[in-house]
C-alpha cells in the first residue's frame, strides 16, 4: 500500500528519510511529501497549496492509501480524508490531532516577515525534545523551514461527513494513549469523537519519532497499512 507521509511544521520531506527504507522493507511504498512552502522555496504558499500536494500524492496511488500526518499536519491528513474519503483507507495521526472546521491550521507562534520561524526549544522543553539530544536539536533548528503565514494562518474547511468513516490510528509519542483518550472523550478534540473507527498506538519517543525512533514508527505504520488493506 502507498503510505503518504506528511511532516509537521518546519519539516520537509527529508524528515522521513530514516522511515522510508524501513517501510519499504516491510512491504509498503512510502511517499514522503515536501509541502509547498516547506522545502520548495515558495514563501507565498497557502494551506490550500499544501492540501493540493497531499491530495496529488493520494490521487497518484494505484489504490487506496494510508495517509500519515505528523503534529500540525494531522490537520492536513484529516483534510485529505475529508476531500478523498473513498481513496483514504486509513489515517495515522502522530503526535497531534485535527482542528475543527473554521479553526486556524497552525497559528501557534509569532509570524515575522510573512512566515512563522521555528521558535526555539523553550516551547518544546522536556519529553517532547529530550530524546533528540543536544546535537539533534541543533541539527533540527538549523534545518527548520519557516512556515508561510498563508499556511499557518489558513482556515480549516471540512465539508464531507464521510471522513468519519475513515479508520484513524492515533500514534502517541510524548503523551500516552490514556491521555489521548481523555482529551478526546472530554471534548478537547471535537472531530475525533465522531470517528467510527479509532485506535491508539504507543511509541517510546518524543514529538519527532521519525527522527529518533524510525524503526518502531515504521512498524506501527506498516501494521496500520496491513490492517487497512
PDB file of C-alpha atoms in Angstrom:
ATOM      1  CA  UNK A   1       0.000   0.000   0.000  1.00  0.00           C
ATOM      2  CA  UNK A   2       1.150   3.561  -0.652  1.00  0.00           C
ATOM      3  CA  UNK A   3       1.883   5.357   2.620  1.00  0.00           C
ATOM      4  CA  UNK A   4       1.689   9.136   2.197  1.00  0.00           C
ATOM      5  CA  UNK A   5       3.961  10.770   4.794  1.00  0.00           C
ATOM      6  CA  UNK A   6       3.230  14.383   5.747  1.00  0.00           C
ATOM      7  CA  UNK A   7       5.561  16.110   8.208  1.00  0.00           C
ATOM      8  CA  UNK A   8       4.570  18.855  10.595  1.00  0.00           C
ATOM      9  CA  UNK A   9       5.713  22.445  10.909  1.00  0.00           C
ATOM     10  CA  UNK A  10       9.223  23.406   9.738  1.00  0.00           C
ATOM     11  CA  UNK A  11       9.843  19.980   8.145  1.00  0.00           C
ATOM     12  CA  UNK A  12      10.330  18.982   4.528  1.00  0.00           C
ATOM     13  CA  UNK A  13      10.032  15.513   3.019  1.00  0.00           C
ATOM     14  CA  UNK A  14      13.541  14.568   4.102  1.00  0.00           C
ATOM     15  CA  UNK A  15      12.305  14.265   7.682  1.00  0.00           C
ATOM     16  CA  UNK A  16      11.132  10.758   6.769  1.00  0.00           C
ATOM     17  CA  UNK A  17      14.417   9.552   5.264  1.00  0.00           C
ATOM     18  CA  UNK A  18      15.054   7.020   8.046  1.00  0.00           C
ATOM     19  CA  UNK A  19      11.468   5.726   7.969  1.00  0.00           C
ATOM     20  CA  UNK A  20      11.295   5.261   4.189  1.00  0.00           C
ATOM     21  CA  UNK A  21      13.632   2.229   3.857  1.00  0.00           C
ATOM     22  CA  UNK A  22      12.088   0.602   6.925  1.00  0.00           C
ATOM     23  CA  UNK A  23       8.587   0.895   5.474  1.00  0.00           C
ATOM     24  CA  UNK A  24       9.737  -0.348   2.089  1.00  0.00           C
ATOM     25  CA  UNK A  25      11.360  -3.389   3.721  1.00  0.00           C
ATOM     26  CA  UNK A  26       8.028  -4.129   5.379  1.00  0.00           C
ATOM     27  CA  UNK A  27       6.297  -4.289   2.003  1.00  0.00           C
ATOM     28  CA  UNK A  28       4.811  -0.825   1.545  1.00  0.00           C
ATOM     29  CA  UNK A  29       5.548   2.109  -0.747  1.00  0.00           C
ATOM     30  CA  UNK A  30       6.428   5.222   1.255  1.00  0.00           C
ATOM     31  CA  UNK A  31       5.589   8.558  -0.369  1.00  0.00           C
ATOM     32  CA  UNK A  32       7.135  11.436   1.620  1.00  0.00           C
ATOM     33  CA  UNK A  33       5.620  14.783   0.697  1.00  0.00           C
ATOM     34  CA  UNK A  34       7.574  18.024   0.608  1.00  0.00           C
ATOM     35  CA  UNK A  35       4.853  20.564   1.235  1.00  0.00           C
ATOM     36  CA  UNK A  36       4.705  23.843  -0.700  1.00  0.00           C
ATOM     37  CA  UNK A  37       6.431  26.488   1.381  1.00  0.00           C
ATOM     38  CA  UNK A  38       8.313  23.901   3.433  1.00  0.00           C
ATOM     39  CA  UNK A  39      11.256  22.973   1.282  1.00  0.00           C
ATOM     40  CA  UNK A  40      10.477  24.300  -2.193  1.00  0.00           C
ATOM     41  CA  UNK A  41      11.200  27.975  -1.549  1.00  0.00           C
ATOM     42  CA  UNK A  42       7.605  29.117  -2.079  1.00  0.00           C
ATOM     43  CA  UNK A  43       7.109  31.679   0.670  1.00  0.00           C
ATOM     44  CA  UNK A  44       3.676  32.573  -0.724  1.00  0.00           C
ATOM     45  CA  UNK A  45       2.272  29.051  -0.275  1.00  0.00           C
ATOM     46  CA  UNK A  46      -1.133  28.648   1.349  1.00  0.00           C
ATOM     47  CA  UNK A  47      -2.857  25.897   3.267  1.00  0.00           C
ATOM     48  CA  UNK A  48      -4.788  25.054   0.095  1.00  0.00           C
ATOM     49  CA  UNK A  49      -1.497  24.617  -1.756  1.00  0.00           C
ATOM     50  CA  UNK A  50      -0.290  22.180   0.883  1.00  0.00           C
ATOM     51  CA  UNK A  51      -3.554  20.259   0.798  1.00  0.00           C
ATOM     52  CA  UNK A  52      -3.322  20.053  -3.006  1.00  0.00           C
ATOM     53  CA  UNK A  53       0.142  18.484  -2.662  1.00  0.00           C
ATOM     54  CA  UNK A  54      -1.172  15.844  -0.266  1.00  0.00           C
ATOM     55  CA  UNK A  55      -4.175  15.124  -2.488  1.00  0.00           C
ATOM     56  CA  UNK A  56      -1.883  14.796  -5.519  1.00  0.00           C
ATOM     57  CA  UNK A  57       0.013  12.041  -3.696  1.00  0.00           C
ATOM     58  CA  UNK A  58      -3.267  10.338  -2.760  1.00  0.00           C
ATOM     59  CA  UNK A  59      -4.601  10.562  -6.320  1.00  0.00           C
ATOM     60  CA  UNK A  60      -1.358   9.248  -7.837  1.00  0.00           C
ATOM     61  CA  UNK A  61      -1.536   5.981  -5.896  1.00  0.00           C
ATOM     62  CA  UNK A  62      -2.776   2.862  -7.706  1.00  0.00           C
ATOM     63  CA  UNK A  63      -5.231   2.078  -4.906  1.00  0.00           C
ATOM     64  CA  UNK A  64      -6.329   3.268  -1.512  1.00  0.00           C
ATOM     65  CA  UNK A  65      -3.667   4.776   0.725  1.00  0.00           C
ATOM     66  CA  UNK A  66      -2.626   5.233   4.324  1.00  0.00           C
ATOM     67  CA  UNK A  67      -2.180   8.953   4.991  1.00  0.00           C
ATOM     68  CA  UNK A  68       0.204   9.754   7.840  1.00  0.00           C
ATOM     69  CA  UNK A  69       0.114  13.205   9.408  1.00  0.00           C
ATOM     70  CA  UNK A  70       2.606  14.406  11.996  1.00  0.00           C
ATOM     71  CA  UNK A  71       1.911  17.113  14.581  1.00  0.00           C
ATOM     72  CA  UNK A  72       0.110  20.059  12.934  1.00  0.00           C
ATOM     73  CA  UNK A  73      -0.060  18.069   9.695  1.00  0.00           C
ATOM     74  CA  UNK A  74      -2.580  15.777  11.378  1.00  0.00           C
ATOM     75  CA  UNK A  75      -4.890  18.551  10.210  1.00  0.00           C
ATOM     76  CA  UNK A  76      -3.736  18.065   6.627  1.00  0.00           C
ATOM     77  CA  UNK A  77      -4.257  14.311   6.914  1.00  0.00           C
ATOM     78  CA  UNK A  78      -7.771  14.903   8.217  1.00  0.00           C
ATOM     79  CA  UNK A  79      -8.470  17.307   5.358  1.00  0.00           C
ATOM     80  CA  UNK A  80      -7.288  14.616   2.920  1.00  0.00           C
ATOM     81  CA  UNK A  81      -9.827  12.195   4.407  1.00  0.00           C
ATOM     82  CA  UNK A  82     -12.479  14.892   4.075  1.00  0.00           C
ATOM     83  CA  UNK A  83     -11.677  15.530   0.408  1.00  0.00           C
ATOM     84  CA  UNK A  84     -10.957  11.902  -0.587  1.00  0.00           C
ATOM     85  CA  UNK A  85     -12.860   9.613   1.805  1.00  0.00           C
ATOM     86  CA  UNK A  86     -13.161   6.991  -0.922  1.00  0.00           C
ATOM     87  CA  UNK A  87      -9.374   6.958  -1.526  1.00  0.00           C
ATOM     88  CA  UNK A  88      -8.021   7.096   2.034  1.00  0.00           C
ATOM     89  CA  UNK A  89      -8.061   3.627   3.567  1.00  0.00           C
ATOM     90  CA  UNK A  90      -6.813   4.822   6.951  1.00  0.00           C
ATOM     91  CA  UNK A  91      -5.224   7.748   8.765  1.00  0.00           C
ATOM     92  CA  UNK A  92      -2.304   7.640  11.168  1.00  0.00           C
ATOM     93  CA  UNK A  93      -2.011  10.774  13.291  1.00  0.00           C
ATOM     94  CA  UNK A  94       1.374  11.140  15.015  1.00  0.00           C
ATOM     95  CA  UNK A  95       1.663  13.466  17.981  1.00  0.00           C
ATOM     96  CA  UNK A  96      -1.247  15.683  17.013  1.00  0.00           C
ATOM     97  CA  UNK A  97      -4.977  15.995  16.490  1.00  0.00           C
ATOM     98  CA  UNK A  98      -7.068  17.587  13.726  1.00  0.00           C
ATOM     99  CA  UNK A  99      -8.578  21.027  14.214  1.00  0.00           C
ATOM    100  CA  UNK A 100     -12.284  21.629  13.749  1.00  0.00           C
ATOM    101  CA  UNK A 101     -13.945  23.356  10.813  1.00  0.00           C
ATOM    102  CA  UNK A 102     -13.379  27.091  10.829  1.00  0.00           C
ATOM    103  CA  UNK A 103     -10.311  26.962  13.069  1.00  0.00           C
ATOM    104  CA  UNK A 104      -6.826  28.143  12.025  1.00  0.00           C
ATOM    105  CA  UNK A 105      -4.490  25.410  10.862  1.00  0.00           C
ATOM    106  CA  UNK A 106      -1.413  26.185  12.972  1.00  0.00           C
ATOM    107  CA  UNK A 107      -1.393  29.754  14.253  1.00  0.00           C
ATOM    108  CA  UNK A 108       0.730  28.813  17.262  1.00  0.00           C
ATOM    109  CA  UNK A 109       3.803  31.038  17.200  1.00  0.00           C
ATOM    110  CA  UNK A 110       4.887  34.519  16.153  1.00  0.00           C
ATOM    111  CA  UNK A 111       4.797  35.346  12.456  1.00  0.00           C
ATOM    112  CA  UNK A 112       7.604  37.587  11.193  1.00  0.00           C
ATOM    113  CA  UNK A 113       8.043  38.903   7.652  1.00  0.00           C
ATOM    114  CA  UNK A 114       5.283  36.675   6.321  1.00  0.00           C
ATOM    115  CA  UNK A 115       6.430  33.404   7.897  1.00  0.00           C
ATOM    116  CA  UNK A 116       6.411  31.535  11.187  1.00  0.00           C
ATOM    117  CA  UNK A 117      10.010  30.559  12.016  1.00  0.00           C
ATOM    118  CA  UNK A 118      10.973  27.793  14.389  1.00  0.00           C
ATOM    119  CA  UNK A 119      10.580  29.412  17.839  1.00  0.00           C
ATOM    120  CA  UNK A 120      13.469  27.664  19.543  1.00  0.00           C
ATOM    121  CA  UNK A 121      13.343  24.847  22.043  1.00  0.00           C
ATOM    122  CA  UNK A 122      11.719  26.523  25.025  1.00  0.00           C
ATOM    123  CA  UNK A 123       8.139  25.628  23.951  1.00  0.00           C
ATOM    124  CA  UNK A 124       9.227  22.004  23.454  1.00  0.00           C
ATOM    125  CA  UNK A 125      11.400  21.519  26.530  1.00  0.00           C
ATOM    126  CA  UNK A 126      11.056  18.193  28.317  1.00  0.00           C
ATOM    127  CA  UNK A 127       9.589  14.946  26.957  1.00  0.00           C
ATOM    128  CA  UNK A 128       8.861  16.449  23.535  1.00  0.00           C
ATOM    129  CA  UNK A 129      12.512  17.022  22.670  1.00  0.00           C
ATOM    130  CA  UNK A 130      14.700  15.257  25.258  1.00  0.00           C
ATOM    131  CA  UNK A 131      15.300  12.234  23.045  1.00  0.00           C
ATOM    132  CA  UNK A 132      16.737  14.380  20.236  1.00  0.00           C
ATOM    133  CA  UNK A 133      19.769  15.198  22.356  1.00  0.00           C
ATOM    134  CA  UNK A 134      21.794  18.377  22.037  1.00  0.00           C
ATOM    135  CA  UNK A 135      23.211  17.505  18.626  1.00  0.00           C
ATOM    136  CA  UNK A 136      19.817  16.513  17.274  1.00  0.00           C
ATOM    137  CA  UNK A 137      18.251  19.735  18.486  1.00  0.00           C
ATOM    138  CA  UNK A 138      20.985  21.780  16.825  1.00  0.00           C
ATOM    139  CA  UNK A 139      20.510  19.921  13.541  1.00  0.00           C
ATOM    140  CA  UNK A 140      16.731  20.289  13.672  1.00  0.00           C
ATOM    141  CA  UNK A 141      16.892  24.037  14.336  1.00  0.00           C
ATOM    142  CA  UNK A 142      19.443  24.549  11.551  1.00  0.00           C
ATOM    143  CA  UNK A 143      17.275  22.727   9.008  1.00  0.00           C
ATOM    144  CA  UNK A 144      13.905  24.115  10.127  1.00  0.00           C
ATOM    145  CA  UNK A 145      11.987  25.823   7.314  1.00  0.00           C
ATOM    146  CA  UNK A 146       9.878  28.870   8.286  1.00  0.00           C
ATOM    147  CA  UNK A 147       6.217  28.122   7.582  1.00  0.00           C
ATOM    148  CA  UNK A 148       4.481  30.646   5.300  1.00  0.00           C
ATOM    149  CA  UNK A 149       1.883  32.801   7.000  1.00  0.00           C
ATOM    150  CA  UNK A 150      -0.704  31.659   4.439  1.00  0.00           C
ATOM    151  CA  UNK A 151      -0.228  28.111   5.716  1.00  0.00           C
ATOM    152  CA  UNK A 152      -0.018  28.724   9.452  1.00  0.00           C
ATOM    153  CA  UNK A 153      -2.999  31.080   9.493  1.00  0.00           C
ATOM    154  CA  UNK A 154      -5.029  29.224   6.887  1.00  0.00           C
ATOM    155  CA  UNK A 155      -8.544  28.201   7.860  1.00  0.00           C
ATOM    156  CA  UNK A 156      -9.649  24.572   8.096  1.00  0.00           C
ATOM    157  CA  UNK A 157     -12.699  23.869   5.915  1.00  0.00           C
ATOM    158  CA  UNK A 158     -14.367  20.461   6.319  1.00  0.00           C
ATOM    159  CA  UNK A 159     -17.228  19.516   4.030  1.00  0.00           C
ATOM    160  CA  UNK A 160     -17.796  15.730   3.826  1.00  0.00           C
ATOM    161  CA  UNK A 161     -19.092  13.747   6.808  1.00  0.00           C
ATOM    162  CA  UNK A 162     -17.748  10.566   5.196  1.00  0.00           C
ATOM    163  CA  UNK A 163     -14.411  11.476   6.767  1.00  0.00           C
ATOM    164  CA  UNK A 164     -15.765   9.935   9.967  1.00  0.00           C
ATOM    165  CA  UNK A 165     -15.933   6.555   8.214  1.00  0.00           C
ATOM    166  CA  UNK A 166     -12.154   6.524   7.633  1.00  0.00           C
ATOM    167  CA  UNK A 167     -10.376   4.465  10.333  1.00  0.00           C
ATOM    168  CA  UNK A 168      -7.969   6.501  12.466  1.00  0.00           C
ATOM    169  CA  UNK A 169      -4.879   5.398  14.376  1.00  0.00           C
ATOM    170  CA  UNK A 170      -3.675   7.910  16.972  1.00  0.00           C
ATOM    171  CA  UNK A 171       0.070   7.390  17.459  1.00  0.00           C
ATOM    172  CA  UNK A 172       1.095   8.674  20.887  1.00  0.00           C
ATOM    173  CA  UNK A 173       4.741   9.767  21.322  1.00  0.00           C
ATOM    174  CA  UNK A 174       5.267  12.228  24.202  1.00  0.00           C
ATOM    175  CA  UNK A 175       1.765  11.573  25.554  1.00  0.00           C
ATOM    176  CA  UNK A 176       0.103   8.280  26.389  1.00  0.00           C
ATOM    177  CA  UNK A 177      -2.906   6.610  24.768  1.00  0.00           C
ATOM    178  CA  UNK A 178      -4.718   7.098  28.076  1.00  0.00           C
ATOM    179  CA  UNK A 179      -4.136  10.859  27.897  1.00  0.00           C
ATOM    180  CA  UNK A 180      -5.282  10.951  24.277  1.00  0.00           C
ATOM    181  CA  UNK A 181      -8.455   9.070  25.162  1.00  0.00           C
ATOM    182  CA  UNK A 182      -9.171  11.540  27.959  1.00  0.00           C
ATOM    183  CA  UNK A 183      -8.687  14.552  25.682  1.00  0.00           C
ATOM    184  CA  UNK A 184     -10.927  13.086  23.007  1.00  0.00           C
ATOM    185  CA  UNK A 185     -13.637  11.911  25.418  1.00  0.00           C
ATOM    186  CA  UNK A 186     -13.551  15.274  27.187  1.00  0.00           C
ATOM    187  CA  UNK A 187     -14.327  17.198  24.006  1.00  0.00           C
ATOM    188  CA  UNK A 188     -10.937  18.863  23.598  1.00  0.00           C
ATOM    189  CA  UNK A 189     -10.671  17.354  20.096  1.00  0.00           C
ATOM    190  CA  UNK A 190     -14.130  17.913  18.552  1.00  0.00           C
ATOM    191  CA  UNK A 191     -13.577  15.911  15.368  1.00  0.00           C
ATOM    192  CA  UNK A 192     -12.256  12.597  16.694  1.00  0.00           C
ATOM    193  CA  UNK A 193     -15.179  11.609  18.956  1.00  0.00           C
ATOM    194  CA  UNK A 194     -17.184  11.326  15.733  1.00  0.00           C
ATOM    195  CA  UNK A 195     -14.719   8.922  14.092  1.00  0.00           C
ATOM    196  CA  UNK A 196     -16.344   5.493  13.813  1.00  0.00           C
ATOM    197  CA  UNK A 197     -13.076   3.501  13.987  1.00  0.00           C
ATOM    198  CA  UNK A 198     -10.497   4.891  16.397  1.00  0.00           C
ATOM    199  CA  UNK A 199      -7.425   3.045  17.695  1.00  0.00           C
ATOM    200  CA  UNK A 200      -4.272   4.011  19.570  1.00  0.00           C
ATOM    201  CA  UNK A 201      -0.601   3.063  19.403  1.00  0.00           C
ATOM    202  CA  UNK A 202       2.042   3.998  21.958  1.00  0.00           C
ATOM    203  CA  UNK A 203       5.618   4.764  20.930  1.00  0.00           C
ATOM    204  CA  UNK A 204       8.515   5.465  23.263  1.00  0.00           C
ATOM    205  CA  UNK A 205       9.767   8.728  21.792  1.00  0.00           C
ATOM    206  CA  UNK A 206       9.469  12.466  21.876  1.00  0.00           C
ATOM    207  CA  UNK A 207       7.480  14.559  19.445  1.00  0.00           C
ATOM    208  CA  UNK A 208       9.558  13.643  16.378  1.00  0.00           C
ATOM    209  CA  UNK A 209       9.675   9.816  16.266  1.00  0.00           C
ATOM    210  CA  UNK A 210      10.571   9.805  12.571  1.00  0.00           C
ATOM    211  CA  UNK A 211      13.928  11.232  13.694  1.00  0.00           C
ATOM    212  CA  UNK A 212      14.504   9.365  16.943  1.00  0.00           C
ATOM    213  CA  UNK A 213      12.532   6.099  16.643  1.00  0.00           C
ATOM    214  CA  UNK A 214      12.220   5.367  12.898  1.00  0.00           C
ATOM    215  CA  UNK A 215      12.167   1.579  13.217  1.00  0.00           C
ATOM    216  CA  UNK A 216       9.343   1.306  15.779  1.00  0.00           C
ATOM    217  CA  UNK A 217       7.440   4.027  13.926  1.00  0.00           C
ATOM    218  CA  UNK A 218       7.782   2.181  10.625  1.00  0.00           C
ATOM    219  CA  UNK A 219       6.476  -0.987  12.246  1.00  0.00           C
ATOM    220  CA  UNK A 220       3.446   0.833  13.629  1.00  0.00           C
ATOM    221  CA  UNK A 221       2.709   2.386  10.236  1.00  0.00           C
ATOM    222  CA  UNK A 222       3.233  -0.893   8.376  1.00  0.00           C
ATOM    223  CA  UNK A 223       0.806  -2.651  10.704  1.00  0.00           C
ATOM    224  CA  UNK A 224      -1.705   0.165  10.156  1.00  0.00           C
ATOM    225  CA  UNK A 225      -1.344  -0.257   6.397  1.00  0.00           C
ATOM    226  CA  UNK A 226      -1.654  -4.025   6.680  1.00  0.00           C
ATOM    227  CA  UNK A 227      -4.893  -3.789   8.632  1.00  0.00           C
ATOM    228  CA  UNK A 228      -6.235  -1.120   6.298  1.00  0.00           C
ATOM    229  CA  UNK A 229      -5.531  -3.327   3.286  1.00  0.00           C
TER     230      UNK A 229
END
